[in-house]
Coordinates of C-alpha atoms in Angstrom, one line a residue:
M60 CA 76.1 35.9 -32.4
R61 CA 73.0 35.5 -30.3
I62 CA 70.7 32.5 -31.1
V63 CA 67.4 31.5 -29.7
N64 CA 66.0 28.0 -30.4
F65 CA 62.4 26.9 -29.8
S66 CA 62.1 23.2 -29.0
A67 CA 59.0 21.3 -29.9
D68 CA 59.6 18.4 -27.4
G69 CA 57.9 18.0 -24.1
A70 CA 59.6 16.9 -20.9
S71 CA 58.3 13.3 -21.3
E72 CA 60.3 12.7 -24.5
F73 CA 63.0 15.3 -24.8
N74 CA 64.9 13.8 -27.8
S75 CA 65.0 16.3 -30.7
G76 CA 65.2 19.1 -28.2
N77 CA 68.3 17.5 -26.7
W78 CA 70.2 16.8 -30.0
R79 CA 69.0 19.8 -32.0
G80 CA 68.9 22.3 -29.2
L81 CA 70.5 21.5 -25.8
I82 CA 73.7 19.9 -27.0
P83 CA 74.7 22.6 -29.6
G84 CA 73.5 25.3 -27.2
R85 CA 75.9 24.2 -24.5
A86 CA 78.8 24.2 -26.9
I87 CA 78.0 27.6 -28.3
N88 CA 77.6 29.2 -24.8
K89 CA 81.2 28.2 -24.1
L90 CA 82.4 30.5 -26.9
P91 CA 83.2 34.1 -26.0
G92 CA 80.9 36.6 -27.5
H93 CA 78.1 34.1 -28.4
S94 CA 74.9 33.2 -26.6
Y95 CA 72.3 30.5 -27.1
T96 CA 68.9 30.3 -25.4
L97 CA 66.6 27.2 -25.6
L98 CA 62.9 27.8 -25.0
S99 CA 59.6 25.9 -25.5
V100 CA 58.0 26.3 -28.9
R101 CA 54.8 27.1 -27.0
S102 CA 56.3 30.4 -25.9
W103 CA 56.9 31.2 -29.6
L104 CA 53.4 30.3 -30.6
D105 CA 51.9 32.3 -27.8
A106 CA 54.2 35.3 -28.4
R107 CA 55.0 35.5 -24.7
P108 CA 56.7 38.7 -23.5
E109 CA 59.9 37.0 -22.3
S110 CA 60.4 35.1 -25.6
T111 CA 59.7 38.3 -27.6
R112 CA 62.3 40.1 -25.5
I113 CA 64.9 37.4 -26.2
M114 CA 64.0 37.4 -29.9
N115 CA 64.4 41.1 -30.2
L116 CA 68.0 40.7 -28.9
A117 CA 68.8 37.6 -31.1
D118 CA 70.4 37.5 -34.5
T119 CA 69.1 34.0 -35.3
I120 CA 65.8 32.3 -34.5
I121 CA 65.5 28.6 -34.9
I122 CA 62.1 26.8 -34.7
Q123 CA 61.9 23.1 -34.4
R124 CA 59.4 21.4 -36.8
V125 CA 56.2 23.1 -35.6
A126 CA 54.8 24.5 -38.9
V127 CA 51.3 25.9 -38.1
A128 CA 49.5 29.2 -39.1
E129 CA 51.1 31.1 -36.2
T130 CA 54.5 29.9 -37.2
I131 CA 54.1 31.2 -40.8
K132 CA 52.8 34.6 -39.4
Y133 CA 55.7 35.0 -37.0
V134 CA 58.4 33.9 -39.6
K135 CA 57.2 36.7 -41.9
E136 CA 57.2 39.2 -39.0
W137 CA 60.6 38.4 -37.6
R138 CA 62.3 38.3 -41.0
S139 CA 60.8 41.7 -41.7
K140 CA 62.7 42.9 -38.6
G141 CA 66.0 41.6 -40.1
K142 CA 66.2 38.4 -38.1
T143 CA 67.6 35.2 -39.6
V144 CA 64.9 32.5 -39.2
I145 CA 65.7 28.8 -39.5
G146 CA 63.3 25.9 -39.7
D147 CA 64.8 22.7 -38.2
F148 CA 63.4 19.2 -38.5
D149 CA 65.0 15.7 -38.1
D150 CA 62.6 13.2 -39.6
S151 CA 60.9 12.4 -42.9
Y152 CA 57.4 13.5 -41.8
D153 CA 55.9 13.2 -45.3
K154 CA 56.6 9.4 -45.1
I155 CA 55.6 8.7 -41.5
D156 CA 53.8 5.4 -40.9
N157 CA 50.8 4.7 -38.7
S158 CA 52.8 3.0 -35.9
N159 CA 54.3 6.4 -35.2
Q160 CA 52.4 8.4 -32.6
A161 CA 52.9 11.5 -34.7
H162 CA 51.1 9.9 -37.6
A163 CA 47.7 11.5 -36.7
F164 CA 49.2 15.0 -37.0
W165 CA 51.7 14.7 -39.9
A166 CA 49.7 12.3 -42.1
E167 CA 46.1 13.1 -41.2
G168 CA 46.4 16.7 -40.0
L169 CA 44.6 15.9 -36.7
V170 CA 45.2 17.8 -33.5
E171 CA 43.7 17.1 -30.1
V172 CA 41.6 19.9 -28.5
Q173 CA 40.9 19.9 -24.8
L174 CA 38.0 21.9 -23.4
S175 CA 37.9 23.5 -19.9
N176 CA 35.6 20.6 -18.7
N177 CA 38.4 18.1 -19.7
I178 CA 36.4 16.9 -22.8
K179 CA 38.9 16.1 -25.6
Y180 CA 38.2 15.8 -29.3
K181 CA 40.2 15.6 -32.6
K182 CA 40.1 18.5 -35.0
K183 CA 41.3 18.4 -38.6
L184 CA 43.6 21.3 -39.5
E185 CA 42.4 23.5 -42.3
N186 CA 45.9 23.5 -43.9
H187 CA 47.8 20.1 -43.9
P188 CA 51.0 20.1 -41.8
I189 CA 53.2 18.9 -44.6
E190 CA 52.1 21.8 -46.8
M191 CA 52.6 24.1 -43.9
L192 CA 56.1 22.7 -43.4
K193 CA 56.9 23.4 -47.1
D194 CA 55.7 27.0 -46.7
F195 CA 57.8 27.3 -43.5
I196 CA 60.9 26.3 -45.4
R197 CA 60.1 28.6 -48.3
L198 CA 59.6 31.6 -46.1
S199 CA 62.6 30.9 -43.7
N200 CA 66.2 31.9 -44.5
S201 CA 67.1 28.3 -44.4
G202 CA 65.9 24.8 -43.4
T203 CA 68.3 22.5 -41.4
T204 CA 68.2 18.8 -40.9
P205 CA 70.7 16.1 -39.7
G206 CA 70.1 13.9 -42.7
K207 CA 71.7 14.4 -46.2
W208 CA 68.9 12.5 -47.9
L209 CA 66.4 14.8 -46.1
V210 CA 68.2 17.8 -47.6
D211 CA 67.8 16.3 -51.0
D212 CA 64.1 15.6 -50.4
W213 CA 63.3 19.1 -49.3
K214 CA 65.7 21.3 -51.2
Q215 CA 63.1 22.0 -53.8
Y216 CA 61.2 24.0 -51.2
G217 CA 63.9 26.2 -49.9
N218 CA 67.5 26.7 -48.9
M219 CA 68.2 23.4 -47.1
R220 CA 71.4 22.8 -45.2
F221 CA 72.9 19.7 -43.6
L222 CA 73.4 20.2 -39.9
P223 CA 74.5 16.9 -38.2
N224 CA 73.7 15.9 -34.7
Y225 CA 76.9 16.3 -32.6
I226 CA 77.4 13.9 -29.8
D227 CA 78.1 15.2 -26.2
S228 CA 81.0 12.7 -25.8
E229 CA 81.8 13.6 -22.2
R230 CA 78.4 12.6 -21.0
Y231 CA 79.1 9.0 -22.3
L232 CA 82.8 8.6 -21.5
S233 CA 82.3 9.7 -17.9
V234 CA 80.0 6.7 -17.3
P235 CA 81.9 3.9 -15.5
P236 CA 81.9 0.4 -17.0
F237 CA 79.0 -1.9 -16.2
K238 CA 80.1 -4.7 -13.8
K239 CA 78.8 -8.0 -15.0
K240 CA 77.8 -10.8 -12.6
D241 CA 77.8 -13.6 -15.2
D242 CA 78.7 -14.4 -18.9
K243 CA 75.3 -13.1 -20.1
I244 CA 75.4 -11.2 -23.5
V245 CA 73.0 -8.3 -23.8
I246 CA 71.7 -7.2 -27.2
G247 CA 70.3 -3.8 -26.6
Y248 CA 68.2 -1.1 -28.2
G249 CA 66.8 2.2 -27.1
G250 CA 64.5 4.6 -29.0
S251 CA 61.6 6.9 -29.1
M252 CA 58.0 6.1 -30.2
S253 CA 58.7 5.7 -33.9
H254 CA 60.6 2.5 -34.4
V255 CA 57.9 -0.3 -34.3
A256 CA 58.0 -0.7 -38.1
S257 CA 61.8 -0.8 -38.0
F258 CA 61.7 -4.0 -36.0
M259 CA 58.7 -5.6 -37.7
E260 CA 59.9 -5.1 -41.2
S261 CA 63.7 -5.1 -41.1
G262 CA 64.0 -8.8 -40.2
V263 CA 65.7 -8.1 -36.9
N264 CA 62.8 -9.6 -34.8
E265 CA 63.2 -13.0 -36.6
A266 CA 67.0 -12.8 -36.3
L267 CA 66.8 -12.2 -32.5
A268 CA 64.4 -15.1 -32.1
R269 CA 66.9 -17.4 -33.8
V270 CA 69.8 -16.1 -31.7
I271 CA 67.8 -16.6 -28.5
R272 CA 66.9 -20.2 -29.4
K273 CA 70.5 -21.1 -30.1
R274 CA 72.3 -19.3 -27.3
N275 CA 71.2 -19.6 -23.7
N276 CA 73.4 -16.8 -22.4
V277 CA 71.8 -14.1 -24.6
M278 CA 69.0 -11.7 -23.7
V279 CA 67.5 -8.7 -25.3
L280 CA 67.1 -5.3 -23.5
I281 CA 64.6 -2.8 -25.0
C282 CA 64.6 0.7 -23.7
G283 CA 61.8 3.1 -24.5
D284 CA 58.8 2.1 -26.6
K285 CA 57.2 -1.0 -24.9
R286 CA 55.5 -1.9 -28.2
V287 CA 58.9 -3.0 -29.5
W288 CA 59.3 -5.3 -26.5
D289 CA 55.7 -6.6 -26.8
N290 CA 56.2 -7.5 -30.5
L291 CA 59.6 -9.2 -29.9
P292 CA 59.0 -13.0 -30.6
V293 CA 61.2 -14.3 -27.7
P294 CA 60.2 -15.6 -24.3
N295 CA 59.5 -13.0 -21.7
H296 CA 62.3 -14.3 -19.4
K297 CA 64.8 -13.7 -22.3
K298 CA 63.9 -10.0 -22.8
A299 CA 63.8 -7.0 -20.5
H300 CA 62.3 -3.6 -20.8
Q301 CA 63.3 -0.2 -19.4
N302 CA 61.0 2.8 -19.7
Y303 CA 62.0 6.0 -21.6
M304 CA 64.6 7.8 -19.5
R305 CA 66.1 11.3 -19.5
S306 CA 69.2 11.8 -21.6
V307 CA 71.4 12.3 -18.5
W308 CA 70.8 8.6 -17.6
W309 CA 71.1 7.1 -21.1
G310 CA 74.8 6.5 -21.0
K311 CA 74.4 4.3 -17.9
A312 CA 71.8 2.2 -19.8
L313 CA 74.1 1.9 -22.8
R314 CA 76.8 0.5 -20.6
Q315 CA 74.7 -2.7 -20.2
F316 CA 74.8 -3.4 -24.0
D317 CA 77.3 -5.9 -25.5
I318 CA 75.7 -5.6 -28.9
G319 CA 73.7 -2.6 -30.1
L320 CA 70.8 -2.6 -32.6
A321 CA 69.8 0.0 -35.1
P322 CA 67.2 -1.6 -37.4
L323 CA 66.2 0.2 -40.5
A324 CA 63.2 -0.4 -42.7
R325 CA 61.1 1.7 -45.1
F326 CA 61.8 5.1 -46.7
Y327 CA 61.3 6.8 -43.3
D328 CA 64.1 5.0 -41.5
H329 CA 66.6 5.7 -44.3
R330 CA 66.3 9.4 -43.5
R331 CA 67.3 9.0 -39.8
S332 CA 70.4 10.5 -38.4
A333 CA 73.5 8.6 -37.2
I334 CA 72.8 8.9 -33.5
K335 CA 72.8 5.2 -32.6
S336 CA 76.0 4.4 -34.5
E337 CA 77.7 7.4 -32.9
E338 CA 76.7 6.3 -29.4
Y339 CA 77.6 2.7 -29.9
S340 CA 81.0 3.6 -31.4
L341 CA 81.8 6.0 -28.5
M342 CA 80.8 3.4 -25.9
V343 CA 82.7 0.7 -27.8
I344 CA 79.6 -1.5 -28.2

């Protein structure tokens, strides 16, 4: 089987592209007689010659979450040529909150347009993205998601399948243990730009503040979204922040954790995949 997957992530936050594209692609490419190519979704939307050539050779085409007019057009076109087309998404975009950077697109239907003179402005899409995603699932052979609840939420719109995130265990197990210089206990967390409400509404912020007040040897390490660090109600010297990092470096950051956090709040969080618990278990955190 020949598969091509179009990732919606940019280089600055390659998260879904890694879990839903790169990791399964590496595994499939190790199998004799099978091939897997990961491309930018922009090459799909622009119908670039190279992506078109690869799609002509492919049996299955996977598009990650970008459901716009061009997507609907090309889904119809490639299905008419006998290709299996799959729409993949990994979050509950219909329940997204305004602390999430993707709220403007998924909730309000706004996109940023940049002119040649560097002037930028917001434009409202004629068709709402959630309605387009529903159409995308209806028209595709199948929709895939790493959350069973998401399958239940969206199965009314098409042939939804549960496809979990598989962890690349070697990338974690190959990281040497972190050498501690003292008896400090690190409570750690790392995530993308969609977890502010998870901390604010789950009660974990208040719990961390109580722990820090009672235990002098505990500190909190937040990796990724600095808004989570900013909102954490503990003294600055008791919390640390590391910027978003590429997935190849993430195992080394995890080695610093003694306790790992995975706060959940709201309907949106309950539809997340099990990535954090998988990582913590594999790293014996």
